[in-house]
CSV table of C-alpha atoms and ligand atoms in Angstrom, one decimal:
chain,number,residue,atom,x,y,z
Z,246,MET,CA,-65.9,-246.3,111.0
Z,247,ALA,CA,-65.0,-243.8,108.4
Z,248,GLU,CA,-63.7,-246.5,106.2
Z,249,SER,CA,-66.7,-248.6,106.6
Z,250,GLY,CA,-68.7,-245.4,106.0
Z,251,LEU,CA,-67.1,-245.0,102.6
Z,252,ALA,CA,-67.5,-248.3,101.4
Z,253,PHE,CA,-71.1,-248.2,102.4
Z,254,CYS,CA,-71.6,-245.0,100.2
Z,255,ALA,CA,-69.7,-246.7,97.3
Z,256,ALA,CA,-72.0,-249.7,97.5
Z,257,MET,CA,-75.0,-247.4,97.7
Z,258,ALA,CA,-73.7,-245.6,94.5
Z,259,ALA,CA,-73.1,-248.8,92.7
Z,260,ALA,CA,-76.4,-250.4,93.6
Z,261,ALA,CA,-78.3,-247.2,92.6
Z,262,ALA,CA,-77.3,-248.0,88.9
Z,263,ILE,CA,-79.1,-251.4,88.9
Z,264,PRO,CA,-82.8,-251.8,89.2
Z,265,ALA,CA,-83.6,-253.4,92.5
Z,266,ILE,CA,-85.9,-256.2,91.0
Z,267,ALA,CA,-83.2,-257.1,88.2
Z,268,GLN,CA,-80.9,-257.6,90.7
Z,269,ALA,CA,-82.8,-260.8,92.1
Z,270,ASP,CA,-82.1,-262.7,89.0
Z,271,ALA,CA,-78.4,-262.8,90.0
Z,272,GLN,CA,-77.2,-266.2,89.9
Z,273,PRO,CA,-74.0,-267.7,91.1
Z,274,ALA,CA,-71.8,-268.7,87.9
Z,275,ALA,CA,-72.0,-272.3,88.7
Z,276,LEU,CA,-75.8,-272.3,88.5
Z,277,GLN,CA,-76.0,-270.4,85.1
Z,278,ASP,CA,-73.5,-273.1,83.6
Z,279,ARG,CA,-75.6,-275.9,85.0
Z,280,ARG,CA,-78.7,-274.5,83.2
Z,281,ALA,CA,-76.7,-273.8,79.8
Z,282,TYR,CA,-76.6,-277.7,79.2
Z,283,ILE,CA,-80.7,-277.5,79.3
Z,284,ASP,CA,-82.7,-276.3,76.2
Z,285,PRO,CA,-84.6,-273.2,77.9
Z,286,ASP,CA,-87.7,-274.4,75.9
Z,287,ALA,CA,-87.6,-278.2,77.5
Z,288,ARG,CA,-89.9,-279.1,79.6
Z,289,THR,CA,-88.2,-279.7,83.4
Z,290,SER,CA,-89.2,-280.2,86.8
Z,291,ASP,CA,-91.0,-277.4,88.5
Z,292,ASP,CA,-87.8,-276.6,91.1
Z,293,PRO,CA,-84.4,-275.4,91.2
Z,294,VAL,CA,-83.0,-278.5,90.2
Z,295,ARG,CA,-84.5,-278.7,86.9
Z,296,ILE,CA,-84.9,-282.4,86.0
Z,297,PRO,CA,-85.6,-282.4,82.1
Z,298,LEU,CA,-89.0,-284.4,81.8
Z,299,ARG,CA,-90.7,-285.7,78.8
Z,300,THR,CA,-93.3,-283.1,77.1
Z,301,THR,CA,-97.2,-283.8,78.0
Z,302,ALA,CA,-100.1,-282.4,76.1
Z,303,ALA,CA,-102.3,-280.2,78.2
Z,304,ASN,CA,-105.6,-281.9,78.8
Z,305,GLY,CA,-109.1,-280.9,80.1
Z,306,PRO,CA,-111.1,-277.7,79.4
Z,307,GLU,CA,-109.3,-274.4,79.7
Z,308,LEU,CA,-109.9,-272.0,82.3
Z,309,VAL,CA,-110.9,-268.5,81.9
Z,310,ILE,CA,-111.0,-265.6,84.7
Z,311,ARG,CA,-112.7,-262.6,83.2
Z,312,GLY,CA,-114.2,-259.4,84.1
Z,313,GLY,CA,-111.6,-258.6,87.0
Z,314,ARG,CA,-108.6,-255.8,87.3
Z,315,VAL,CA,-105.4,-257.9,86.8
Z,316,PHE,CA,-102.4,-257.1,88.9
Z,317,ASP,CA,-100.1,-259.1,86.8
Z,318,ALA,CA,-96.5,-258.1,89.2
Z,319,VAL,CA,-95.0,-256.7,86.1
Z,320,ASP,CA,-96.5,-253.5,85.8
Z,321,ASN,CA,-97.2,-251.6,89.3
Z,322,VAL,CA,-100.8,-250.6,88.1
Z,323,ALA,CA,-103.9,-253.2,87.7
Z,324,ARG,CA,-105.5,-253.1,84.3
Z,325,PRO,CA,-108.9,-255.0,83.3
Z,326,ALA,CA,-108.0,-258.1,81.5
Z,327,THR,CA,-108.8,-261.8,81.1
Z,328,VAL,CA,-106.6,-264.4,82.1
Z,329,VAL,CA,-107.0,-268.0,80.1
Z,330,ILE,CA,-105.3,-270.9,81.6
Z,331,SER,CA,-104.6,-274.1,79.4
Z,332,GLY,CA,-103.2,-277.5,81.6
Z,333,ASN,CA,-101.1,-275.7,84.3
Z,334,ARG,CA,-100.0,-273.0,82.2
Z,335,ILE,CA,-100.9,-269.3,81.5
Z,336,ARG,CA,-101.7,-269.3,77.9
Z,337,ALA,CA,-102.9,-265.7,77.2
Z,338,ILE,CA,-103.4,-262.5,79.3
Z,339,LEU,CA,-106.3,-261.0,76.8
Z,340,PRO,CA,-107.9,-257.8,76.6
Z,341,PRO,CA,-111.3,-257.5,78.3
Z,342,HIS,CA,-113.1,-257.7,75.1
Z,343,SER,CA,-111.4,-260.7,73.3
Z,344,VAL,CA,-113.3,-264.3,73.8
Z,345,ASP,CA,-110.1,-266.1,72.3
Z,346,TRP,CA,-110.6,-269.4,74.4
Z,347,SER,CA,-112.0,-272.9,73.7
Z,348,SER,CA,-115.8,-273.5,73.4
Z,349,ASP,CA,-115.7,-275.9,76.7
Z,350,ALA,CA,-113.6,-273.5,78.9
Z,351,GLN,CA,-114.7,-273.0,82.2
Z,352,ILE,CA,-115.5,-269.3,83.2
Z,353,ILE,CA,-114.8,-267.6,86.5
Z,354,ASP,CA,-116.3,-264.2,87.0
Z,355,ALA,CA,-113.9,-261.9,88.8
Z,356,THR,CA,-116.0,-258.7,88.4
Z,357,GLY,CA,-115.1,-256.2,91.0
Z,358,LYS,CA,-112.2,-258.4,91.7
Z,359,THR,CA,-108.3,-258.3,91.4
Z,360,VAL,CA,-106.7,-261.0,90.0
Z,361,MET,CA,-102.9,-261.5,90.7
Z,362,PRO,CA,-99.9,-264.0,91.2
Z,363,GLY,CA,-100.3,-266.4,94.2
Z,364,LEU,CA,-98.5,-265.3,97.1
Z,365,ILE,CA,-95.2,-266.9,98.1
Z,366,ASP,CA,-93.8,-267.2,101.9
Z,367,LEU,CA,-90.0,-267.6,101.8
Z,368,HIS,CA,-89.7,-268.5,105.3
Z,369,THR,CA,-91.8,-271.3,107.1
Z,370,HIS,CA,-91.4,-274.0,109.2
Z,371,VAL,CA,-94.6,-276.0,108.4
Z,372,THR,CA,-93.6,-279.1,110.2
Z,373,TYR,CA,-92.8,-277.7,113.7
Z,374,PRO,CA,-94.4,-279.0,116.6
Z,375,ASP,CA,-97.3,-277.1,118.1
Z,376,ARG,CA,-97.3,-276.0,121.6
Z,377,ASN,CA,-98.9,-278.6,124.0
Z,378,GLU,CA,-98.3,-281.3,121.8
Z,379,PRO,CA,-97.1,-284.7,123.0
Z,380,ILE,CA,-93.7,-285.0,123.7
Z,381,ASP,CA,-93.3,-288.0,121.5
Z,382,GLU,CA,-94.9,-286.6,118.6
Z,383,GLN,CA,-93.0,-283.6,118.7
Z,384,ASP,CA,-89.9,-284.8,116.5
Z,385,SER,CA,-91.8,-287.5,114.8
Z,386,GLU,CA,-91.8,-287.4,111.3
Z,387,GLY,CA,-95.0,-288.8,110.8
Z,388,ALA,CA,-96.7,-286.3,113.0
Z,389,GLY,CA,-94.4,-283.6,111.6
Z,390,THR,CA,-95.9,-284.6,108.1
Z,391,LEU,CA,-99.4,-284.4,109.3
Z,392,ARG,CA,-98.9,-280.9,111.0
Z,393,GLY,CA,-97.5,-279.6,107.7
Z,394,GLN,CA,-100.3,-281.0,105.7
Z,395,ARG,CA,-102.7,-279.0,107.9
Z,396,ASN,CA,-100.5,-276.0,107.7
Z,397,LEU,CA,-99.8,-276.1,104.1
Z,398,ARG,CA,-104.0,-276.2,103.7
Z,399,HIS,CA,-104.3,-273.0,105.8
Z,400,PHE,CA,-101.7,-271.3,103.5
Z,401,LEU,CA,-103.2,-272.5,100.3
Z,402,GLU,CA,-106.6,-271.3,101.5
Z,403,TYR,CA,-105.5,-268.0,102.0
Z,404,GLY,CA,-103.5,-267.6,98.5
Z,405,PHE,CA,-100.1,-269.0,99.2
Z,406,THR,CA,-99.0,-271.1,96.1
Z,407,SER,CA,-95.6,-271.6,97.0
Z,408,VAL,CA,-93.5,-271.5,100.5
Z,409,ARG,CA,-90.1,-272.1,101.3
Z,410,ASP,CA,-89.6,-274.2,104.1
Z,411,LEU,CA,-86.3,-273.4,105.9
Z,412,ASN,CA,-86.0,-276.4,108.5
Z,413,GLY,CA,-88.3,-279.1,109.7
Z,414,VAL,CA,-88.5,-282.7,111.5
Z,415,SER,CA,-86.5,-285.5,109.2
Z,416,ASN,CA,-87.6,-286.0,105.8
Z,417,ALA,CA,-91.1,-284.7,106.3
Z,418,PRO,CA,-90.5,-281.5,104.6
Z,419,PHE,CA,-89.1,-283.1,101.3
Z,420,LEU,CA,-92.1,-285.7,101.5
Z,421,LEU,CA,-94.8,-282.8,101.5
Z,422,SER,CA,-92.8,-281.3,98.6
Z,423,SER,CA,-93.1,-284.0,96.2
Z,424,TRP,CA,-96.6,-285.1,97.2
Z,425,SER,CA,-97.4,-281.2,96.7
Z,426,ALA,CA,-95.5,-281.0,93.4
Z,427,ALA,CA,-97.6,-284.1,92.1
Z,428,ASN,CA,-100.9,-282.4,93.5
Z,429,ALA,CA,-101.6,-285.7,95.7
Z,430,ILE,CA,-102.6,-283.2,98.5
Z,431,PRO,CA,-104.2,-279.6,98.6
Z,432,ALA,CA,-100.9,-277.7,99.4
Z,433,PRO,CA,-98.7,-274.8,98.1
Z,434,ARG,CA,-95.6,-275.8,96.3
Z,435,VAL,CA,-93.0,-276.5,99.0
Z,436,PHE,CA,-89.5,-275.6,98.3
Z,437,ALA,CA,-87.8,-277.4,101.1
Z,438,ALA,CA,-84.2,-276.9,102.5
Z,439,GLY,CA,-85.0,-280.1,104.8
Z,440,TRP,CA,-82.7,-279.1,107.7
Z,441,ILE,CA,-80.6,-276.4,109.2
Z,442,ILE,CA,-76.9,-277.4,108.6
Z,443,THR,CA,-74.8,-276.1,111.6
Z,444,GLY,CA,-71.7,-276.4,113.3
Z,445,THR,CA,-71.9,-278.3,116.8
Z,446,GLY,CA,-73.7,-276.1,119.2
Z,447,GLY,CA,-74.7,-273.9,116.6
Z,448,HIS,CA,-78.0,-272.1,116.0
Z,449,ALA,CA,-81.2,-274.3,116.5
Z,450,THR,CA,-79.1,-277.0,118.5
Z,451,GLU,CA,-78.3,-275.1,121.6
Z,452,ARG,CA,-79.3,-276.0,125.2
Z,453,PRO,CA,-81.6,-276.3,126.6
Z,454,ILE,CA,-82.5,-279.2,124.4
Z,455,THR,CA,-86.0,-279.5,123.3
Z,456,PRO,CA,-87.6,-281.8,120.6
Z,457,SER,CA,-86.9,-279.4,118.0
Z,458,HIS,CA,-83.2,-278.6,119.0
Z,459,GLY,CA,-82.6,-282.2,118.4
Z,460,PRO,CA,-80.9,-284.0,115.9
Z,461,LYS,CA,-84.0,-284.6,113.8
Z,462,PHE,CA,-84.3,-280.9,113.1
Z,463,ALA,CA,-80.7,-279.2,112.8
Z,464,LYS,CA,-77.8,-281.3,111.5
Z,465,GLU,CA,-74.6,-280.5,113.6
Z,466,VAL,CA,-71.5,-281.2,111.3
Z,467,ASP,CA,-67.8,-280.1,111.7
Z,468,GLY,CA,-65.1,-279.6,109.1
Z,469,PRO,CA,-65.5,-278.9,105.2
Z,470,ASP,CA,-65.8,-282.2,104.4
Z,471,ALA,CA,-68.7,-283.1,106.7
Z,472,TRP,CA,-70.6,-279.9,105.6
Z,473,ARG,CA,-69.9,-280.8,102.0
Z,474,ALA,CA,-71.3,-284.2,102.7
Z,475,MET,CA,-74.3,-282.7,104.7
Z,476,VAL,CA,-75.3,-280.6,101.5
Z,477,ARG,CA,-75.2,-283.7,99.1
Z,478,LYS,CA,-77.4,-285.4,101.7
Z,479,ALA,CA,-80.0,-282.7,101.5
Z,480,PHE,CA,-79.9,-282.6,97.6
Z,481,LYS,CA,-80.1,-286.2,97.5
Z,482,GLU,CA,-83.2,-286.1,99.7
Z,483,GLY,CA,-84.8,-283.4,97.6
Z,484,ALA,CA,-83.6,-280.2,98.6
Z,485,SER,CA,-84.7,-276.9,96.7
Z,486,VAL,CA,-82.5,-274.7,98.8
Z,487,ILE,CA,-79.6,-275.1,101.3
Z,488,LYS,CA,-80.3,-273.8,104.8
Z,489,ILE,CA,-77.2,-273.1,107.0
Z,490,ALA,CA,-76.8,-271.4,110.4
Z,491,SER,CA,-74.1,-269.7,112.5
Z,492,HIS,CA,-71.8,-271.1,113.7
Z,493,PHE,CA,-69.3,-272.5,111.2
Z,494,SER,CA,-65.7,-271.7,110.4
Z,495,ALA,CA,-64.6,-270.1,107.0
Z,496,ASP,CA,-63.7,-273.8,105.6
Z,497,GLU,CA,-66.9,-274.7,106.3
Z,498,VAL,CA,-69.0,-272.2,104.9
Z,499,ARG,CA,-67.0,-272.0,101.7
Z,500,ALA,CA,-67.5,-275.8,101.4
Z,501,ALA,CA,-71.2,-276.0,101.6
Z,502,ILE,CA,-71.7,-272.9,99.3
Z,503,ASP,CA,-69.2,-274.2,96.7
Z,504,GLU,CA,-71.0,-278.1,96.7
Z,505,ALA,CA,-74.5,-276.3,96.8
Z,506,HIS,CA,-74.0,-274.5,93.5
Z,507,LEU,CA,-72.3,-277.3,91.8
Z,508,LEU,CA,-75.6,-279.0,92.4
Z,509,GLY,CA,-77.4,-276.4,91.2
Z,510,LEU,CA,-78.9,-274.8,94.5
Z,511,LYS,CA,-78.7,-271.6,96.1
Z,512,VAL,CA,-78.0,-271.2,99.8
Z,513,THR,CA,-79.4,-269.2,102.6
Z,514,CYS,CA,-78.1,-268.3,106.2
Z,515,ASP,CA,-79.8,-267.7,109.4
Z,516,CYS,CA,-76.4,-265.8,110.7
Z,517,GLU,CA,-75.5,-262.7,112.7
Z,518,THR,CA,-72.5,-260.5,113.4
Z,519,ILE,CA,-69.1,-262.1,112.3
Z,520,TYR,CA,-70.9,-265.2,110.7
Z,521,THR,CA,-72.7,-262.7,108.2
Z,522,ASP,CA,-69.2,-261.6,107.4
Z,523,LEU,CA,-67.8,-265.0,106.8
Z,524,ALA,CA,-70.9,-266.1,104.5
Z,525,VAL,CA,-71.0,-263.0,102.4
Z,526,ASP,CA,-67.2,-263.6,101.8
Z,527,ALA,CA,-67.7,-266.9,100.9
Z,528,GLY,CA,-70.5,-266.1,98.4
Z,529,ILE,CA,-74.0,-267.0,100.0
Z,530,ASP,CA,-76.9,-266.4,97.8
Z,531,MET,CA,-79.2,-264.5,100.7
Z,532,ILE,CA,-79.5,-263.8,104.4
Z,533,GLU,CA,-82.4,-264.5,106.6
Z,534,HIS,CA,-83.6,-262.1,109.4
Z,535,PRO,CA,-82.3,-258.6,109.9
Z,536,LEU,CA,-80.0,-259.3,112.9
Z,537,PRO,CA,-77.1,-257.3,113.7
Z,538,LYS,CA,-74.5,-257.0,110.9
Z,539,SER,CA,-71.5,-254.7,110.1
Z,540,GLU,CA,-72.0,-251.7,107.8
Z,541,ALA,CA,-69.0,-253.7,105.7
Z,542,ALA,CA,-71.3,-256.9,105.4
Z,543,ILE,CA,-74.3,-254.7,104.1
Z,544,ALA,CA,-72.2,-253.0,101.5
Z,545,LYS,CA,-70.6,-256.2,100.5
Z,546,MET,CA,-73.9,-257.8,100.2
Z,547,ALA,CA,-75.2,-254.9,98.0
Z,548,ARG,CA,-72.1,-255.3,95.8
Z,549,ALA,CA,-72.3,-258.8,95.1
Z,550,ARG,CA,-76.0,-258.7,95.2
Z,551,ILE,CA,-76.6,-261.0,97.9
Z,552,ALA,CA,-80.5,-260.9,98.7
Z,553,ALA,CA,-82.2,-260.6,102.3
Z,554,VAL,CA,-85.3,-262.0,103.7
Z,555,PRO,CA,-85.7,-259.8,106.6
Z,556,THR,CA,-88.7,-261.6,108.5
Z,557,LEU,CA,-89.5,-258.2,110.2
Z,558,GLN,CA,-92.7,-258.7,111.7
Z,559,VAL,CA,-91.9,-261.9,113.9
Z,560,TYR,CA,-88.6,-260.3,115.4
Z,561,GLN,CA,-90.2,-256.9,115.6
Z,562,ASN,CA,-92.8,-258.6,117.9
Z,563,LEU,CA,-90.4,-260.9,119.6
Z,564,LEU,CA,-88.0,-258.0,120.5
Z,565,ASP,CA,-90.9,-255.8,121.8
Z,566,ARG,CA,-92.0,-258.5,123.6
Z,567,ALA,CA,-89.1,-259.8,125.1
Z,568,GLY,CA,-87.1,-256.7,125.1
Z,569,GLY,CA,-83.8,-258.8,123.5
Z,570,PHE,CA,-82.4,-262.0,123.3
Z,571,TYR,CA,-81.6,-263.4,126.5
Z,572,GLY,CA,-80.0,-266.4,127.4
Z,573,SER,CA,-79.0,-267.5,124.2
Z,574,THR,CA,-75.7,-268.9,123.1
Z,575,SER,CA,-76.1,-268.5,119.2
Z,576,ARG,CA,-77.8,-265.1,119.7
Z,577,ARG,CA,-74.9,-263.4,122.0
Z,578,PHE,CA,-75.9,-259.7,120.9
Z,579,THR,CA,-78.2,-256.8,122.1
Z,580,MET,CA,-80.7,-255.6,120.0
Z,581,THR,CA,-84.0,-253.7,120.2
Z,582,SER,CA,-86.9,-253.5,117.7
Z,583,GLN,CA,-85.6,-250.3,116.6
Z,584,GLY,CA,-82.3,-251.8,115.9
Z,585,ASN,CA,-83.8,-254.7,114.1
Z,586,PHE,CA,-85.9,-252.0,111.8
Z,587,ASP,CA,-82.8,-249.7,111.4
Z,588,GLN,CA,-81.0,-252.8,109.7
Z,589,PHE,CA,-83.8,-253.2,107.4
Z,590,LYS,CA,-83.5,-249.4,106.5
Z,591,LYS,CA,-80.0,-249.5,106.0
Z,592,MET,CA,-80.3,-252.8,103.5
Z,593,LYS,CA,-83.0,-251.0,101.8
Z,594,ALA,CA,-81.1,-247.9,101.3
Z,595,ALA,CA,-77.9,-250.2,100.0
Z,596,GLY,CA,-80.2,-251.1,97.4
Z,597,ILE,CA,-80.3,-254.9,98.6
Z,598,VAL,CA,-83.1,-256.7,96.9
Z,599,MET,CA,-85.5,-258.2,100.0
Z,600,GLY,CA,-88.2,-260.9,99.8
Z,601,ILE,CA,-91.0,-261.7,102.2
Z,602,GLY,CA,-90.9,-264.3,104.6
Z,603,THR,CA,-93.0,-264.8,107.8
Z,604,ASP,CA,-90.5,-267.2,109.8
Z,605,THR,CA,-94.3,-268.9,110.8
Z,606,ILE,CA,-93.6,-272.0,113.1
Z,607,GLY,CA,-96.0,-274.8,113.6
Z,608,GLU,CA,-99.3,-273.5,114.7
Z,609,ALA,CA,-98.6,-270.0,113.9
Z,610,SER,CA,-99.8,-270.9,110.7
Z,611,MET,CA,-103.2,-270.3,112.1
Z,612,MET,CA,-102.3,-266.9,111.9
Z,613,ALA,CA,-102.0,-267.0,108.1
Z,614,PRO,CA,-102.6,-264.5,106.3
Z,615,ASN,CA,-102.4,-262.3,109.1
Z,616,SER,CA,-98.4,-262.7,110.0
Z,617,TYR,CA,-97.7,-262.0,106.2
Z,618,ILE,CA,-99.7,-258.9,105.9
Z,619,ALA,CA,-98.1,-257.4,108.8
Z,620,GLU,CA,-94.4,-258.2,107.0
Z,621,LEU,CA,-96.1,-256.2,103.6
Z,622,LYS,CA,-96.9,-253.4,106.0
Z,623,TRP,CA,-93.5,-253.5,107.6
Z,624,PHE,CA,-92.1,-253.3,104.1
Z,625,VAL,CA,-94.4,-250.2,103.4
Z,626,ARG,CA,-93.4,-248.6,106.8
Z,627,GLY,CA,-89.5,-249.1,105.6
Z,628,GLY,CA,-90.2,-247.1,102.4
Z,629,TYR,CA,-91.9,-249.6,99.7
Z,630,SER,CA,-94.7,-248.6,97.8
Z,631,THR,CA,-98.1,-251.0,98.2
Z,632,ALA,CA,-97.4,-252.1,94.8
Z,633,ASP,CA,-93.5,-253.0,95.3
Z,634,ALA,CA,-94.3,-254.7,98.6
Z,635,LEU,CA,-97.0,-257.0,96.4
Z,636,LYS,CA,-94.1,-257.4,93.7
Z,637,ALA,CA,-91.6,-258.5,96.7
Z,638,ALA,CA,-94.5,-261.2,97.9
Z,639,THR,CA,-94.7,-262.4,94.3
Z,640,ILE,CA,-92.1,-261.9,91.3
Z,641,VAL,CA,-89.2,-261.0,93.7
Z,642,ASN,CA,-89.9,-264.1,95.9
Z,643,ALA,CA,-89.8,-266.2,92.9
Z,644,ARG,CA,-86.8,-264.9,91.7
Z,645,LEU,CA,-85.2,-265.4,94.9
Z,646,LEU,CA,-86.5,-269.1,94.8
Z,647,ASP,CA,-84.5,-269.3,91.5
Z,648,MET,CA,-88.1,-270.1,89.8
Z,649,GLY,CA,-88.5,-266.5,88.6
Z,650,ASP,CA,-88.9,-268.0,84.7
Z,651,LYS,CA,-91.8,-270.1,85.9
Z,652,LEU,CA,-93.4,-268.4,89.1
Z,653,GLY,CA,-94.1,-265.0,90.4
Z,654,SER,CA,-96.0,-263.1,87.5
Z,655,LEU,CA,-98.9,-263.4,85.3
Z,656,GLU,CA,-97.3,-263.8,82.0
Z,657,PRO,CA,-98.2,-266.6,79.0
Z,658,GLY,CA,-96.0,-269.5,79.4
Z,659,LYS,CA,-95.8,-269.3,83.4
Z,660,LEU,CA,-97.1,-271.7,85.6
Z,661,ALA,CA,-100.8,-271.1,86.6
Z,662,ASP,CA,-100.3,-270.1,90.1
Z,663,VAL,CA,-103.3,-267.4,90.3
Z,664,ILE,CA,-105.5,-265.9,93.0
Z,665,ILE,CA,-108.6,-263.6,92.7
Z,666,VAL,CA,-109.1,-261.4,95.7
Z,667,ASP,CA,-112.3,-259.7,96.6
Z,668,GLY,CA,-110.6,-256.0,96.9
Z,669,ARG,CA,-107.9,-254.1,95.6
Z,670,PRO,CA,-104.9,-255.3,97.4
Z,671,ASP,CA,-102.5,-253.3,95.4
Z,672,GLU,CA,-104.2,-250.3,97.2
Z,673,ASN,CA,-104.7,-251.9,100.8
Z,674,LEU,CA,-102.7,-254.7,101.8
Z,675,ASP,CA,-105.8,-255.4,104.3
Z,676,ASP,CA,-107.6,-256.9,101.3
Z,677,LEU,CA,-105.3,-259.7,100.9
Z,678,ALA,CA,-107.3,-261.4,103.7
Z,679,ARG,CA,-110.0,-261.5,101.4
Z,680,VAL,CA,-108.6,-264.3,99.3
Z,681,ASN,CA,-111.6,-266.1,97.1
Z,682,ASP,CA,-110.2,-268.3,94.9
Z,683,VAL,CA,-106.7,-270.0,94.6
Z,684,ILE,CA,-105.5,-272.0,91.2
Z,685,LYS,CA,-102.3,-273.6,91.6
Z,686,ASP,CA,-100.4,-275.5,89.2
Z,687,GLY,CA,-103.9,-275.0,86.9
Z,688,ILE,CA,-106.0,-276.6,89.6
Z,689,HIS,CA,-109.0,-274.6,91.0
Z,690,TYR,CA,-108.1,-275.6,94.4
Z,691,ILE,CA,-110.1,-272.9,96.4
Z,692,ALA,CA,-113.3,-271.8,95.1
Z,693,ASP,CA,-115.4,-268.9,96.9
Z,694,GLY,CA,-113.2,-269.6,99.8
Z,695,GLN,CA,-113.5,-273.3,100.0
Z,696,LEU,CA,-111.5,-276.1,99.4
Z,697,VAL,CA,-112.6,-278.3,96.4
Z,698,VAL,CA,-111.1,-281.6,96.3
Z,699,PRO,CA,-112.7,-283.4,93.4
Z,700,ARG,CA,-114.2,-287.1,94.2
Z,701,HIS,CA,-111.4,-289.9,93.4
Z,702,MET,CA,-112.4,-291.9,90.1
Z,703,PRO,CA,-112.1,-295.4,91.0
Z,704,LEU,CA,-110.2,-297.2,88.6
Z,705,PRO,CA,-111.5,-300.3,86.7
Z,706,LEU,CA,-110.5,-303.9,87.7
Z,707,VAL,CA,-107.3,-304.9,85.8
Z,708,LYS,CA,-108.9,-308.4,84.9
Z,709,PRO,CA,-112.5,-308.0,85.4
Z,710,SER,CA,-113.7,-311.2,86.8
Z,711,PRO,CA,-117.5,-310.8,88.5
Z,712,PRO,CA,-119.8,-313.2,87.7
Z,713,ALA,CA,-121.8,-311.9,84.4
Z,714,ASP,CA,-124.9,-313.4,85.6
Z,715,VAL,CA,-124.9,-311.3,88.8
Z,716,LYS,CA,-126.5,-307.8,88.7
X,1092,ZN,ZN1,-86.8,-269.6,111.0
């Protein structure tokens, strides 16, 4: 005990020397090595894989948001300013008196409102079945894709411009990701893991088997070669992140992380107790949920800059309601809601960077944004200022996605994911329920709280052939 206590204190001292926000930029060496071959000014796909693309000129009128107070997630204090969007990028943040925009610009009046970066939820499952859904639709890729589209629209309406989806049915999460990236559906950006990778009988595959415990959701694989192969398969299908879950051997988790990093992807883990130690020793990038972990693991996480996505509110609710995990083979520990919150406080005290995720499952997306606001309030209860909680929701989450250079703050050159809130969420988190306007990828999807889908413009016939004399 004394030894681990010493290590814990040493980690706290080491972590204190590094600003918490900066730590989230830490990248595995392999990811940095891969990026070194791409010109930082080159246009690339807007996901962690960063495929070089041909540059295209911005078209359409500029979008100007004026009159509001801007919380840019760089400073902790909002200030009067004007945000100018050109194409899908923020071109400028102007002082209030400046009118430096094109004459045909569209103006949005944000007087009395707060303009801020779009919200990011780092832990969703938008394709999970709803309760009472017909059994044959629960693990259907088609039904999962439709559920996901419905749930993503709810998220978008309340200011979420990115979600990280950490397990779903078949390839539905990847389909939603690519359709959203092309703006073919109104949805936040979807950074999809696709499926959980776990050992046979591991978390999310345990008995009693339900459709969402079946092979279309979690991939049970055994042996380091099989774990490596499953990471490659997720990459092939379009993964932006790899999600693993206990249980696994040291060899298996090392193989998965090594392969993911070579491919340019981060790895996150739903793990607890001894599996957290194995994942941390293998170089995992972040850990989901508070769940029991050793003080030595917390100290190592701080030292190695391994982040956490605590998903506090859902576990607080679950543990308050049920009193613990019972009858679970992958959650073989006892824990109370107080113990859960204590884990959060220990991680914060150690200087571990933490992101905001709700662990929303299926129809729970109907609760958006209430569960998200509750999560932010738990962060404040655990010692964050309101402004720092909003930064966790935006710029820190963007960095944890490996998208900190493109998303998460209002700065020139960043992707135009911008929301307008009727209130002051940097002073009162409840105001986040009053999102008026949502711009994602430069497109004004939500105007005055309503989804706006421009009418499809018919393409001309390839070879006009109607009789010229018929009117
Ligand atoms: Zn989850």
